[in-house]
């Protein structure tokens, strides 16, 4: 007699930032967790799950992951989109958690076992000016990181993407009543940022991976010119050079530069990136379980990407809860075409609510040995951190024109 899902609960908590988590329980008493956090729009996903998905899950066999995925994807008629796909992702992650716990093994074992010793990660070095960033890079390298992303304040501009106000924790979703408004000049950015790469390579050499995120702000021509200009600094990747929805824009970039290109943190399905991958227009695909349909769908995307020499670079900012991070790490451990994993620290409160088996050592994350995803959610503690509305910033050009954040 097969098992049945008897409870589906959505837990919203704010231990430093908001997280939405789905917890499934089976008649056999096994529980599974799935991350459903969509930064700045959390309650839309919580409602989608609570009102439309949870009732459908009760009574289903937790072992039938593929059928449940298709039931929620094909069965909704309205396909794709961040809200729908984060909801499906949460169900998928929770079902894989249950399956691996039932099998008594860490999830990566079910996905085919270890394909590497550990998951190499990159940290975020940032600062208001170049000397501050250099100090941060030094600190990451001292802690054993083998890859570092650098972001810097731009003279003449106020707050810019990727530069923390808080030195220990980066969270861009700060506006509670309305989004924070920032101002932007692509000219000022393109003029200044190569000086940062020059300073980093000058002081620390080339013996580690250097990365940078342009956060979707350049035109294809600007990105092509920029990529070419910075080739001498040998970036591991230039991330999100142009707005990600236009897949053909990347053809222009690729025709002009050998700086490797990463994109995909805002993608929800394979349909958002199949052209980028099959035409070899990118080098790294940045999808992550919570925003791209869970473990099952991300596995499908990276296996497809492997056919074209595109490697993984899963998104791992603070808005991916430890549940999503664990799912990403289990995938990273087992896939053939692993590239690099993003890793940002969660707050102590977050780590207390979501106790996790994964840990950092020697520049890598390791999944630990617990069965399933290896994450437990302390519901009582979670309830002491109520939801607080938060918006990601919006961005305008210096003349007030709405721009990409
Ligand atoms: C990254 C991302 C993040 C996003 C954030 C939005 O590369 O880590 O660009 O910083 O801005 O995840 O919610
Ligand atoms: Mg990014």
mmCIF file of C-alpha atoms and ligand atoms in Angstrom:
data_model
loop_
_atom_site.group_PDB
_atom_site.id
_atom_site.type_symbol
_atom_site.label_atom_id
_atom_site.label_comp_id
_atom_site.label_asym_id
_atom_site.label_seq_id
_atom_site.Cartn_x
_atom_site.Cartn_y
_atom_site.Cartn_z
ATOM 1 C CA UNK A 1 0.000 0.000 0.000
ATOM 2 C CA UNK A 2 1.578 3.283 -1.035
ATOM 3 C CA UNK A 3 2.008 6.221 1.303
ATOM 4 C CA UNK A 4 -0.194 9.357 1.170
ATOM 5 C CA UNK A 5 0.365 13.060 1.820
ATOM 6 C CA UNK A 6 -1.775 13.918 4.861
ATOM 7 C CA UNK A 7 -0.701 17.491 5.580
ATOM 8 C CA UNK A 8 0.538 20.442 3.511
ATOM 9 C CA UNK A 9 1.438 23.548 5.468
ATOM 10 C CA UNK A 10 2.808 26.904 4.340
ATOM 11 C CA UNK A 11 5.112 28.579 6.854
ATOM 12 C CA UNK A 12 5.977 32.272 6.455
ATOM 13 C CA UNK A 13 8.725 33.624 8.707
ATOM 14 C CA UNK A 14 11.092 36.599 8.827
ATOM 15 C CA UNK A 15 14.271 35.713 10.756
ATOM 16 C CA UNK A 16 16.178 38.683 9.284
ATOM 17 C CA UNK A 17 14.355 38.440 5.942
ATOM 18 C CA UNK A 18 11.168 36.789 4.704
ATOM 19 C CA UNK A 19 11.019 33.122 3.761
ATOM 20 C CA UNK A 20 8.097 31.003 2.551
ATOM 21 C CA UNK A 21 8.404 27.256 3.183
ATOM 22 C CA UNK A 22 6.138 24.356 2.301
ATOM 23 C CA UNK A 23 6.092 21.439 4.743
ATOM 24 C CA UNK A 24 4.543 18.166 3.609
ATOM 25 C CA UNK A 25 3.786 15.279 5.961
ATOM 26 C CA UNK A 26 2.980 11.728 4.890
ATOM 27 C CA UNK A 27 0.755 9.144 6.573
ATOM 28 C CA UNK A 28 3.944 7.284 7.491
ATOM 29 C CA UNK A 29 5.056 10.391 9.426
ATOM 30 C CA UNK A 30 7.824 11.487 7.058
ATOM 31 C CA UNK A 31 8.136 15.247 6.493
ATOM 32 C CA UNK A 32 9.631 17.157 3.583
ATOM 33 C CA UNK A 33 10.518 20.846 3.150
ATOM 34 C CA UNK A 34 10.422 23.014 0.039
ATOM 35 C CA UNK A 35 11.494 26.644 -0.379
ATOM 36 C CA UNK A 36 8.905 28.942 -2.033
ATOM 37 C CA UNK A 37 10.491 32.358 -1.378
ATOM 38 C CA UNK A 38 10.072 35.032 -4.056
ATOM 39 C CA UNK A 39 11.846 38.160 -2.873
ATOM 40 C CA UNK A 40 9.496 41.136 -2.481
ATOM 41 C CA UNK A 41 6.402 39.134 -3.556
ATOM 42 C CA UNK A 42 6.397 36.400 -0.891
ATOM 43 C CA UNK A 43 2.702 36.334 -0.044
ATOM 44 C CA UNK A 44 1.689 35.853 -3.688
ATOM 45 C CA UNK A 45 3.407 32.445 -3.620
ATOM 46 C CA UNK A 46 2.147 31.617 -0.124
ATOM 47 C CA UNK A 47 -1.425 32.277 -1.341
ATOM 48 C CA UNK A 48 -0.944 30.297 -4.578
ATOM 49 C CA UNK A 49 0.215 27.352 -2.493
ATOM 50 C CA UNK A 50 -2.351 27.655 0.264
ATOM 51 C CA UNK A 51 -5.391 28.326 -1.922
ATOM 52 C CA UNK A 52 -4.691 26.233 -5.008
ATOM 53 C CA UNK A 53 -1.905 23.702 -4.507
ATOM 54 C CA UNK A 54 -2.129 22.372 -0.943
ATOM 55 C CA UNK A 55 -5.701 21.058 -1.381
ATOM 56 C CA UNK A 56 -4.554 19.079 -4.454
ATOM 57 C CA UNK A 57 -1.686 17.453 -2.594
ATOM 58 C CA UNK A 58 -3.685 15.831 0.171
ATOM 59 C CA UNK A 59 -4.124 12.131 -0.539
ATOM 60 C CA UNK A 60 -1.493 12.012 -3.304
ATOM 61 C CA UNK A 61 1.299 9.434 -3.280
ATOM 62 C CA UNK A 62 4.493 11.347 -2.300
ATOM 63 C CA UNK A 63 6.626 8.935 -4.346
ATOM 64 C CA UNK A 64 5.158 10.089 -7.691
ATOM 65 C CA UNK A 65 7.268 13.241 -8.104
ATOM 66 C CA UNK A 66 7.169 13.452 -11.898
ATOM 67 C CA UNK A 67 3.422 13.011 -12.114
ATOM 68 C CA UNK A 68 2.816 15.617 -9.395
ATOM 69 C CA UNK A 69 5.139 18.069 -11.171
ATOM 70 C CA UNK A 70 3.263 17.673 -14.468
ATOM 71 C CA UNK A 71 -0.091 17.738 -12.682
ATOM 72 C CA UNK A 72 0.755 21.177 -11.276
ATOM 73 C CA UNK A 73 2.499 22.474 -14.446
ATOM 74 C CA UNK A 74 0.335 21.138 -17.275
ATOM 75 C CA UNK A 75 -2.705 20.998 -15.056
ATOM 76 C CA UNK A 76 -2.710 24.732 -14.255
ATOM 77 C CA UNK A 77 -3.143 25.714 -17.935
ATOM 78 C CA UNK A 78 -1.414 29.058 -17.030
ATOM 79 C CA UNK A 79 2.175 27.895 -17.317
ATOM 80 C CA UNK A 80 5.498 29.308 -16.136
ATOM 81 C CA UNK A 81 6.014 32.615 -14.315
ATOM 82 C CA UNK A 82 7.807 33.134 -10.995
ATOM 83 C CA UNK A 83 4.781 32.620 -8.716
ATOM 84 C CA UNK A 84 3.601 29.369 -10.304
ATOM 85 C CA UNK A 85 7.097 27.965 -10.688
ATOM 86 C CA UNK A 86 8.175 28.804 -7.106
ATOM 87 C CA UNK A 87 5.059 26.963 -5.899
ATOM 88 C CA UNK A 88 5.792 23.900 -8.041
ATOM 89 C CA UNK A 89 9.427 24.119 -6.925
ATOM 90 C CA UNK A 90 8.447 23.955 -3.268
ATOM 91 C CA UNK A 91 6.344 20.838 -3.816
ATOM 92 C CA UNK A 92 9.100 19.207 -5.863
ATOM 93 C CA UNK A 93 11.818 19.913 -3.259
ATOM 94 C CA UNK A 94 9.614 18.635 -0.435
ATOM 95 C CA UNK A 95 8.852 15.415 -2.340
ATOM 96 C CA UNK A 96 12.546 14.789 -3.065
ATOM 97 C CA UNK A 97 13.256 15.440 0.635
ATOM 98 C CA UNK A 98 10.635 12.819 1.559
ATOM 99 C CA UNK A 99 11.894 10.314 -1.010
ATOM 100 C CA UNK A 100 15.508 10.615 0.166
ATOM 101 C CA UNK A 101 14.522 10.414 3.842
ATOM 102 C CA UNK A 102 12.444 7.326 3.087
ATOM 103 C CA UNK A 103 15.450 5.819 1.293
ATOM 104 C CA UNK A 104 17.617 6.775 4.300
ATOM 105 C CA UNK A 105 20.174 8.664 2.264
ATOM 106 C CA UNK A 106 21.268 12.246 1.532
ATOM 107 C CA UNK A 107 19.531 13.482 -1.622
ATOM 108 C CA UNK A 108 22.708 13.591 -3.749
ATOM 109 C CA UNK A 109 22.936 9.812 -3.406
ATOM 110 C CA UNK A 110 19.514 9.421 -5.053
ATOM 111 C CA UNK A 111 20.604 11.820 -7.792
ATOM 112 C CA UNK A 112 23.432 9.475 -8.735
ATOM 113 C CA UNK A 113 25.982 9.992 -5.980
ATOM 114 C CA UNK A 114 29.053 12.144 -5.530
ATOM 115 C CA UNK A 115 30.631 13.526 -8.709
ATOM 116 C CA UNK A 116 33.119 15.716 -6.780
ATOM 117 C CA UNK A 117 34.652 16.173 -3.318
ATOM 118 C CA UNK A 118 32.804 19.391 -2.507
ATOM 119 C CA UNK A 119 30.933 22.292 -4.046
ATOM 120 C CA UNK A 120 33.248 25.231 -4.794
ATOM 121 C CA UNK A 121 31.561 28.507 -3.889
ATOM 122 C CA UNK A 122 32.090 32.204 -4.497
ATOM 123 C CA UNK A 123 31.672 34.881 -1.856
ATOM 124 C CA UNK A 124 30.630 38.517 -2.259
ATOM 125 C CA UNK A 125 33.320 41.153 -1.720
ATOM 126 C CA UNK A 126 31.878 44.626 -1.945
ATOM 127 C CA UNK A 127 32.533 48.133 -0.692
ATOM 128 C CA UNK A 128 31.737 51.782 -1.174
ATOM 129 C CA UNK A 129 35.133 52.323 -2.827
ATOM 130 C CA UNK A 130 37.993 50.253 -4.240
ATOM 131 C CA UNK A 131 40.101 50.088 -1.012
ATOM 132 C CA UNK A 132 37.080 48.725 0.892
ATOM 133 C CA UNK A 133 36.536 46.033 -1.740
ATOM 134 C CA UNK A 134 40.218 45.069 -1.654
ATOM 135 C CA UNK A 135 40.025 44.546 2.125
ATOM 136 C CA UNK A 136 36.998 42.317 1.620
ATOM 137 C CA UNK A 137 38.711 40.273 -1.102
ATOM 138 C CA UNK A 138 41.669 39.776 1.256
ATOM 139 C CA UNK A 139 39.286 38.531 3.975
ATOM 140 C CA UNK A 140 37.609 36.023 1.634
ATOM 141 C CA UNK A 141 40.921 34.668 0.372
ATOM 142 C CA UNK A 142 42.143 34.314 3.978
ATOM 143 C CA UNK A 143 39.019 32.295 4.790
ATOM 144 C CA UNK A 144 39.902 29.874 1.989
ATOM 145 C CA UNK A 145 37.563 31.041 -0.770
ATOM 146 C CA UNK A 146 38.725 30.117 -4.259
ATOM 147 C CA UNK A 147 36.310 32.452 -6.023
ATOM 148 C CA UNK A 148 35.166 35.989 -5.214
ATOM 149 C CA UNK A 149 32.605 38.291 -6.794
ATOM 150 C CA UNK A 150 33.424 42.007 -6.619
ATOM 151 C CA UNK A 151 30.972 44.948 -6.631
ATOM 152 C CA UNK A 152 31.827 48.572 -5.865
ATOM 153 C CA UNK A 153 30.139 51.935 -5.276
ATOM 154 C CA UNK A 154 30.359 54.266 -8.292
ATOM 155 C CA UNK A 155 31.605 57.859 -7.752
ATOM 156 C CA UNK A 156 28.720 60.290 -8.201
ATOM 157 C CA UNK A 157 26.009 57.665 -7.622
ATOM 158 C CA UNK A 158 24.381 56.837 -4.269
ATOM 159 C CA UNK A 159 23.504 53.263 -3.287
ATOM 160 C CA UNK A 160 24.269 50.806 -6.104
ATOM 161 C CA UNK A 161 23.366 47.162 -6.617
ATOM 162 C CA UNK A 162 25.568 44.686 -4.742
ATOM 163 C CA UNK A 163 27.087 47.080 -2.188
ATOM 164 C CA UNK A 164 25.944 46.332 1.375
ATOM 165 C CA UNK A 165 25.007 48.905 3.934
ATOM 166 C CA UNK A 166 25.573 46.254 6.590
ATOM 167 C CA UNK A 167 29.087 44.791 6.434
ATOM 168 C CA UNK A 168 28.081 41.359 7.707
ATOM 169 C CA UNK A 169 24.864 40.718 5.785
ATOM 170 C CA UNK A 170 23.586 41.771 2.350
ATOM 171 C CA UNK A 171 19.877 42.106 1.711
ATOM 172 C CA UNK A 172 18.610 44.427 -1.018
ATOM 173 C CA UNK A 173 14.889 44.174 -0.086
ATOM 174 C CA UNK A 174 14.721 46.987 2.449
ATOM 175 C CA UNK A 175 11.748 49.203 1.547
ATOM 176 C CA UNK A 176 8.779 48.366 3.780
ATOM 177 C CA UNK A 177 6.176 50.930 2.661
ATOM 178 C CA UNK A 178 7.516 51.392 -0.855
ATOM 179 C CA UNK A 179 10.698 50.447 -2.700
ATOM 180 C CA UNK A 180 13.916 52.339 -2.098
ATOM 181 C CA UNK A 181 14.761 54.398 -5.218
ATOM 182 C CA UNK A 182 18.293 54.370 -6.537
ATOM 183 C CA UNK A 183 19.856 56.380 -9.383
ATOM 184 C CA UNK A 184 22.005 54.991 -12.161
ATOM 185 C CA UNK A 185 24.430 56.062 -14.880
ATOM 186 C CA UNK A 186 25.760 53.331 -17.166
ATOM 187 C CA UNK A 187 28.459 55.721 -18.410
ATOM 188 C CA UNK A 188 29.785 56.317 -14.867
ATOM 189 C CA UNK A 189 29.681 52.559 -14.152
ATOM 190 C CA UNK A 190 31.464 51.508 -17.345
ATOM 191 C CA UNK A 191 34.121 54.138 -16.811
ATOM 192 C CA UNK A 192 34.844 53.159 -13.202
ATOM 193 C CA UNK A 193 34.410 49.424 -12.757
ATOM 194 C CA UNK A 194 37.394 48.248 -14.877
ATOM 195 C CA UNK A 195 39.596 50.116 -12.381
ATOM 196 C CA UNK A 196 38.285 47.780 -9.677
ATOM 197 C CA UNK A 197 39.261 44.657 -11.636
ATOM 198 C CA UNK A 198 42.699 46.156 -12.350
ATOM 199 C CA UNK A 199 43.238 46.912 -8.649
ATOM 200 C CA UNK A 200 42.124 43.413 -7.572
ATOM 201 C CA UNK A 201 44.353 41.593 -10.086
ATOM 202 C CA UNK A 202 47.233 43.954 -9.317
ATOM 203 C CA UNK A 203 47.098 43.216 -5.585
ATOM 204 C CA UNK A 204 45.981 39.566 -5.477
ATOM 205 C CA UNK A 205 47.088 38.138 -8.828
ATOM 206 C CA UNK A 206 45.235 35.604 -10.948
ATOM 207 C CA UNK A 207 45.267 32.547 -8.681
ATOM 208 C CA UNK A 208 41.544 32.670 -7.837
ATOM 209 C CA UNK A 209 38.306 33.126 -9.778
ATOM 210 C CA UNK A 210 37.075 36.705 -10.113
ATOM 211 C CA UNK A 211 33.402 37.404 -10.903
ATOM 212 C CA UNK A 212 31.165 40.426 -11.399
ATOM 213 C CA UNK A 213 27.397 41.031 -11.735
ATOM 214 C CA UNK A 214 26.121 43.786 -14.066
ATOM 215 C CA UNK A 215 22.539 43.082 -12.884
ATOM 216 C CA UNK A 216 20.819 43.322 -16.280
ATOM 217 C CA UNK A 217 21.731 46.973 -16.884
ATOM 218 C CA UNK A 218 23.637 47.125 -20.181
ATOM 219 C CA UNK A 219 22.545 47.182 -23.796
ATOM 220 C CA UNK A 220 23.960 44.376 -25.967
ATOM 221 C CA UNK A 221 26.423 46.827 -27.538
ATOM 222 C CA UNK A 222 27.559 48.174 -24.163
ATOM 223 C CA UNK A 223 27.942 44.638 -22.836
ATOM 224 C CA UNK A 224 29.937 43.534 -25.896
ATOM 225 C CA UNK A 225 32.294 46.505 -25.556
ATOM 226 C CA UNK A 226 32.612 46.049 -21.776
ATOM 227 C CA UNK A 227 33.308 42.306 -22.054
ATOM 228 C CA UNK A 228 36.043 42.995 -24.587
ATOM 229 C CA UNK A 229 37.552 45.827 -22.515
ATOM 230 C CA UNK A 230 37.910 43.624 -19.394
ATOM 231 C CA UNK A 231 39.261 40.453 -21.039
ATOM 232 C CA UNK A 232 42.743 41.117 -19.611
ATOM 233 C CA UNK A 233 41.392 40.657 -16.036
ATOM 234 C CA UNK A 234 40.289 37.123 -16.869
ATOM 235 C CA UNK A 235 36.880 37.059 -15.185
ATOM 236 C CA UNK A 236 35.418 33.641 -14.399
ATOM 237 C CA UNK A 237 32.133 35.175 -15.491
ATOM 238 C CA UNK A 238 30.387 38.439 -16.190
ATOM 239 C CA UNK A 239 26.862 37.951 -14.876
ATOM 240 C CA UNK A 240 23.579 39.291 -16.269
ATOM 241 C CA UNK A 241 25.075 41.773 -18.734
ATOM 242 C CA UNK A 242 21.698 42.564 -20.380
ATOM 243 C CA UNK A 243 18.035 42.142 -19.382
ATOM 244 C CA UNK A 244 17.623 38.366 -19.345
ATOM 245 C CA UNK A 245 14.312 38.083 -21.154
ATOM 246 C CA UNK A 246 15.852 38.837 -24.576
ATOM 247 C CA UNK A 247 17.710 35.645 -25.454
ATOM 248 C CA UNK A 248 18.876 36.848 -28.880
ATOM 249 C CA UNK A 249 20.679 39.864 -27.345
ATOM 250 C CA UNK A 250 23.369 37.481 -26.149
ATOM 251 C CA UNK A 251 24.341 36.690 -29.741
ATOM 252 C CA UNK A 252 25.719 40.206 -30.127
ATOM 253 C CA UNK A 253 27.719 39.921 -26.897
ATOM 254 C CA UNK A 254 29.203 36.543 -27.839
ATOM 255 C CA UNK A 255 30.304 37.800 -31.256
ATOM 256 C CA UNK A 256 32.556 40.386 -29.640
ATOM 257 C CA UNK A 257 34.048 39.041 -26.427
ATOM 258 C CA UNK A 258 35.573 35.936 -24.873
ATOM 259 C CA UNK A 259 34.678 37.071 -21.337
ATOM 260 C CA UNK A 260 32.478 34.183 -20.110
ATOM 261 C CA UNK A 261 28.818 35.068 -19.617
ATOM 262 C CA UNK A 262 26.475 33.846 -16.841
ATOM 263 C CA UNK A 263 22.735 34.434 -16.722
ATOM 264 C CA UNK A 264 19.555 32.858 -15.390
ATOM 265 C CA UNK A 265 18.720 33.808 -11.794
ATOM 266 C CA UNK A 266 15.376 35.204 -12.996
ATOM 267 C CA UNK A 267 14.555 32.243 -15.261
ATOM 268 C CA UNK A 268 11.713 29.916 -14.300
ATOM 269 C CA UNK A 269 11.840 27.132 -16.877
ATOM 270 C CA UNK A 270 13.913 25.548 -19.606
ATOM 271 C CA UNK A 271 11.868 27.612 -22.067
ATOM 272 C CA UNK A 272 13.612 30.767 -20.796
ATOM 273 C CA UNK A 273 17.075 29.471 -21.689
ATOM 274 C CA UNK A 274 16.941 26.696 -24.293
ATOM 275 C CA UNK A 275 17.986 29.065 -27.080
ATOM 276 C CA UNK A 276 20.779 30.598 -24.984
ATOM 277 C CA UNK A 277 22.066 27.107 -24.282
ATOM 278 C CA UNK A 278 21.627 25.379 -27.626
ATOM 279 C CA UNK A 279 23.183 28.302 -29.514
ATOM 280 C CA UNK A 280 26.050 28.414 -26.986
ATOM 281 C CA UNK A 281 25.352 32.087 -26.218
ATOM 282 C CA UNK A 282 26.222 31.706 -22.526
ATOM 283 C CA UNK A 283 28.803 29.827 -20.479
ATOM 284 C CA UNK A 284 27.020 29.397 -17.137
ATOM 285 C CA UNK A 285 23.349 28.894 -16.318
ATOM 286 C CA UNK A 286 22.260 30.466 -12.995
ATOM 287 C CA UNK A 287 18.872 28.866 -12.363
ATOM 288 C CA UNK A 288 18.213 27.684 -8.820
ATOM 289 C CA UNK A 289 15.708 25.137 -7.449
ATOM 290 C CA UNK A 290 13.253 27.614 -5.877
ATOM 291 C CA UNK A 291 12.855 29.812 -8.956
ATOM 292 C CA UNK A 292 13.087 27.176 -11.683
ATOM 293 C CA UNK A 293 10.702 24.402 -10.746
ATOM 294 C CA UNK A 294 12.642 22.536 -8.066
ATOM 295 C CA UNK A 295 15.209 19.762 -8.154
ATOM 296 C CA UNK A 296 13.530 17.916 -11.050
ATOM 297 C CA UNK A 297 13.409 20.842 -13.461
ATOM 298 C CA UNK A 298 16.842 22.288 -12.625
ATOM 299 C CA UNK A 299 18.285 18.803 -13.180
ATOM 300 C CA UNK A 300 16.636 18.754 -16.593
ATOM 301 C CA UNK A 301 18.049 22.204 -17.468
ATOM 302 C CA UNK A 302 21.625 21.408 -16.435
ATOM 303 C CA UNK A 303 21.606 18.043 -18.197
ATOM 304 C CA UNK A 304 20.435 19.812 -21.359
ATOM 305 C CA UNK A 305 23.136 22.480 -20.823
ATOM 306 C CA UNK A 306 25.829 19.814 -20.570
ATOM 307 C CA UNK A 307 25.210 18.872 -24.216
ATOM 308 C CA UNK A 308 26.424 22.357 -25.195
ATOM 309 C CA UNK A 309 29.313 22.830 -22.768
ATOM 310 C CA UNK A 310 27.325 25.195 -20.540
ATOM 311 C CA UNK A 311 28.073 24.751 -16.823
ATOM 312 C CA UNK A 312 26.042 25.429 -13.685
ATOM 313 C CA UNK A 313 26.374 28.544 -11.524
ATOM 314 C CA UNK A 314 23.319 28.342 -9.306
ATOM 315 C CA UNK A 315 21.943 31.498 -7.724
ATOM 316 C CA UNK A 316 22.559 31.470 -3.969
ATOM 317 C CA UNK A 317 21.783 34.939 -2.610
ATOM 318 C CA UNK A 318 20.229 35.409 0.843
ATOM 319 C CA UNK A 319 16.701 35.134 -0.546
ATOM 320 C CA UNK A 320 17.305 31.427 -1.278
ATOM 321 C CA UNK A 321 16.411 29.855 2.082
ATOM 322 C CA UNK A 322 18.660 27.133 3.539
ATOM 323 C CA UNK A 323 16.132 24.649 2.067
ATOM 324 C CA UNK A 324 16.867 25.876 -1.462
ATOM 325 C CA UNK A 325 20.590 26.100 -0.713
ATOM 326 C CA UNK A 326 20.589 22.466 0.411
ATOM 327 C CA UNK A 327 18.723 21.380 -2.735
ATOM 328 C CA UNK A 328 21.236 23.295 -4.865
ATOM 329 C CA UNK A 329 24.195 21.711 -3.049
ATOM 330 C CA UNK A 330 22.837 18.169 -3.559
ATOM 331 C CA UNK A 331 22.450 18.909 -7.278
ATOM 332 C CA UNK A 332 25.919 20.520 -7.433
ATOM 333 C CA UNK A 333 27.405 17.374 -5.889
ATOM 334 C CA UNK A 334 25.911 15.035 -8.444
ATOM 335 C CA UNK A 335 25.800 16.752 -11.850
ATOM 336 C CA UNK A 336 28.447 16.344 -14.555
ATOM 337 C CA UNK A 337 28.735 20.018 -15.569
ATOM 338 C CA UNK A 338 29.151 21.790 -12.237
ATOM 339 C CA UNK A 339 30.701 25.257 -12.575
ATOM 340 C CA UNK A 340 30.472 27.247 -9.346
ATOM 341 C CA UNK A 341 27.907 27.843 -6.575
ATOM 342 C CA UNK A 342 26.999 31.278 -5.177
ATOM 343 C CA UNK A 343 27.085 31.430 -1.385
ATOM 344 C CA UNK A 344 26.004 34.301 0.845
ATOM 345 C CA UNK A 345 25.680 34.060 4.594
ATOM 346 C CA UNK A 346 22.267 33.934 6.187
ATOM 347 C CA UNK A 347 21.685 35.674 9.507
ATOM 348 C CA UNK A 348 22.170 33.708 12.743
ATOM 349 C CA UNK A 349 18.397 33.866 13.254
ATOM 350 C CA UNK A 350 17.821 32.272 9.847
ATOM 351 C CA UNK A 351 20.275 29.482 10.607
ATOM 352 C CA UNK A 352 18.554 28.900 13.967
ATOM 353 C CA UNK A 353 15.122 28.589 12.316
ATOM 354 C CA UNK A 354 16.466 26.425 9.472
ATOM 355 C CA UNK A 355 19.044 24.076 11.008
ATOM 356 C CA UNK A 356 21.050 22.554 8.193
ATOM 357 C CA UNK A 357 23.571 19.796 7.687
ATOM 358 C CA UNK A 358 25.474 21.572 4.916
ATOM 359 C CA UNK A 359 28.628 23.369 5.985
ATOM 360 C CA UNK A 360 31.505 25.428 4.582
ATOM 361 C CA UNK A 361 35.105 24.174 4.601
ATOM 362 C CA UNK A 362 38.134 24.903 2.385
ATOM 363 C CA UNK A 363 36.303 27.136 -0.056
ATOM 364 C CA UNK A 364 33.561 24.542 -0.573
ATOM 365 C CA UNK A 365 30.096 23.727 0.704
ATOM 366 C CA UNK A 366 29.508 20.122 1.736
ATOM 367 C CA UNK A 367 26.035 18.564 1.954
ATOM 368 C CA UNK A 368 26.557 16.614 5.206
ATOM 369 C CA UNK A 369 25.301 13.086 5.824
ATOM 370 C CA UNK A 370 21.717 13.554 6.976
ATOM 371 C CA UNK A 371 19.023 11.783 4.958
ATOM 372 C CA UNK A 372 17.023 14.004 2.594
ATOM 373 C CA UNK A 373 17.934 17.654 2.127
ATOM 374 C CA UNK A 374 19.346 17.779 5.657
ATOM 375 C CA UNK A 375 17.315 20.801 6.796
ATOM 376 C CA UNK A 376 14.888 20.988 9.731
ATOM 377 C CA UNK A 377 12.554 23.897 10.377
ATOM 378 C CA UNK A 378 11.938 24.986 13.976
ATOM 379 C CA UNK A 379 8.292 26.039 13.639
ATOM 380 C CA UNK A 380 8.007 27.491 17.141
ATOM 381 C CA UNK A 381 11.013 29.710 16.613
ATOM 382 C CA UNK A 382 9.800 30.607 13.092
ATOM 383 C CA UNK A 383 6.525 31.850 14.605
ATOM 384 C CA UNK A 384 8.440 34.382 16.710
ATOM 385 C CA UNK A 385 9.592 36.152 13.488
ATOM 386 C CA UNK A 386 6.407 37.436 11.794
ATOM 387 C CA UNK A 387 6.320 38.459 8.131
ATOM 388 C CA UNK A 388 7.364 42.027 7.337
ATOM 389 C CA UNK A 389 6.568 43.431 3.904
ATOM 390 C CA UNK A 390 9.732 44.237 1.970
ATOM 391 C CA UNK A 391 10.323 45.553 -1.549
ATOM 392 C CA UNK A 392 13.398 45.246 -3.722
ATOM 393 C CA UNK A 393 14.659 48.683 -4.844
ATOM 394 C CA UNK A 394 13.646 50.372 -8.070
ATOM 395 C CA UNK A 395 16.193 52.180 -10.194
ATOM 396 C CA UNK A 396 16.047 55.357 -12.284
ATOM 397 C CA UNK A 397 18.497 57.045 -14.624
ATOM 398 C CA UNK A 398 19.888 60.403 -13.487
ATOM 399 C CA UNK A 399 17.126 62.206 -15.442
ATOM 400 C CA UNK A 400 14.407 60.208 -13.634
ATOM 401 C CA UNK A 401 13.677 57.595 -16.336
ATOM 402 C CA UNK A 402 12.653 54.227 -14.860
ATOM 403 C CA UNK A 403 15.453 51.735 -15.469
ATOM 404 C CA UNK A 404 16.362 48.122 -14.640
ATOM 405 C CA UNK A 405 17.266 47.451 -11.014
HETATM 406 C C1 LIG B 1 22.859 37.604 -7.175
HETATM 407 C C2 LIG B 1 21.578 38.335 -7.406
HETATM 408 C C3 LIG B 1 20.936 38.850 -6.169
HETATM 409 C C4 LIG B 1 19.538 39.372 -6.516
HETATM 410 C C5 LIG B 1 18.594 39.025 -5.427
HETATM 411 C C6 LIG B 1 17.189 39.504 -5.750
HETATM 412 O O1 LIG B 1 23.633 37.567 -8.105
HETATM 413 O O2 LIG B 1 23.036 37.066 -6.099
HETATM 414 O O3 LIG B 1 21.723 39.285 -8.416
HETATM 415 O O4 LIG B 1 21.731 39.796 -5.532
HETATM 416 O O5 LIG B 1 19.548 40.730 -6.745
HETATM 417 O O6 LIG B 1 18.631 37.648 -5.242
HETATM 418 O O7 LIG B 1 16.273 38.945 -4.888
HETATM 419 MG MG1 LIG B 2 22.906 38.299 -9.877
#
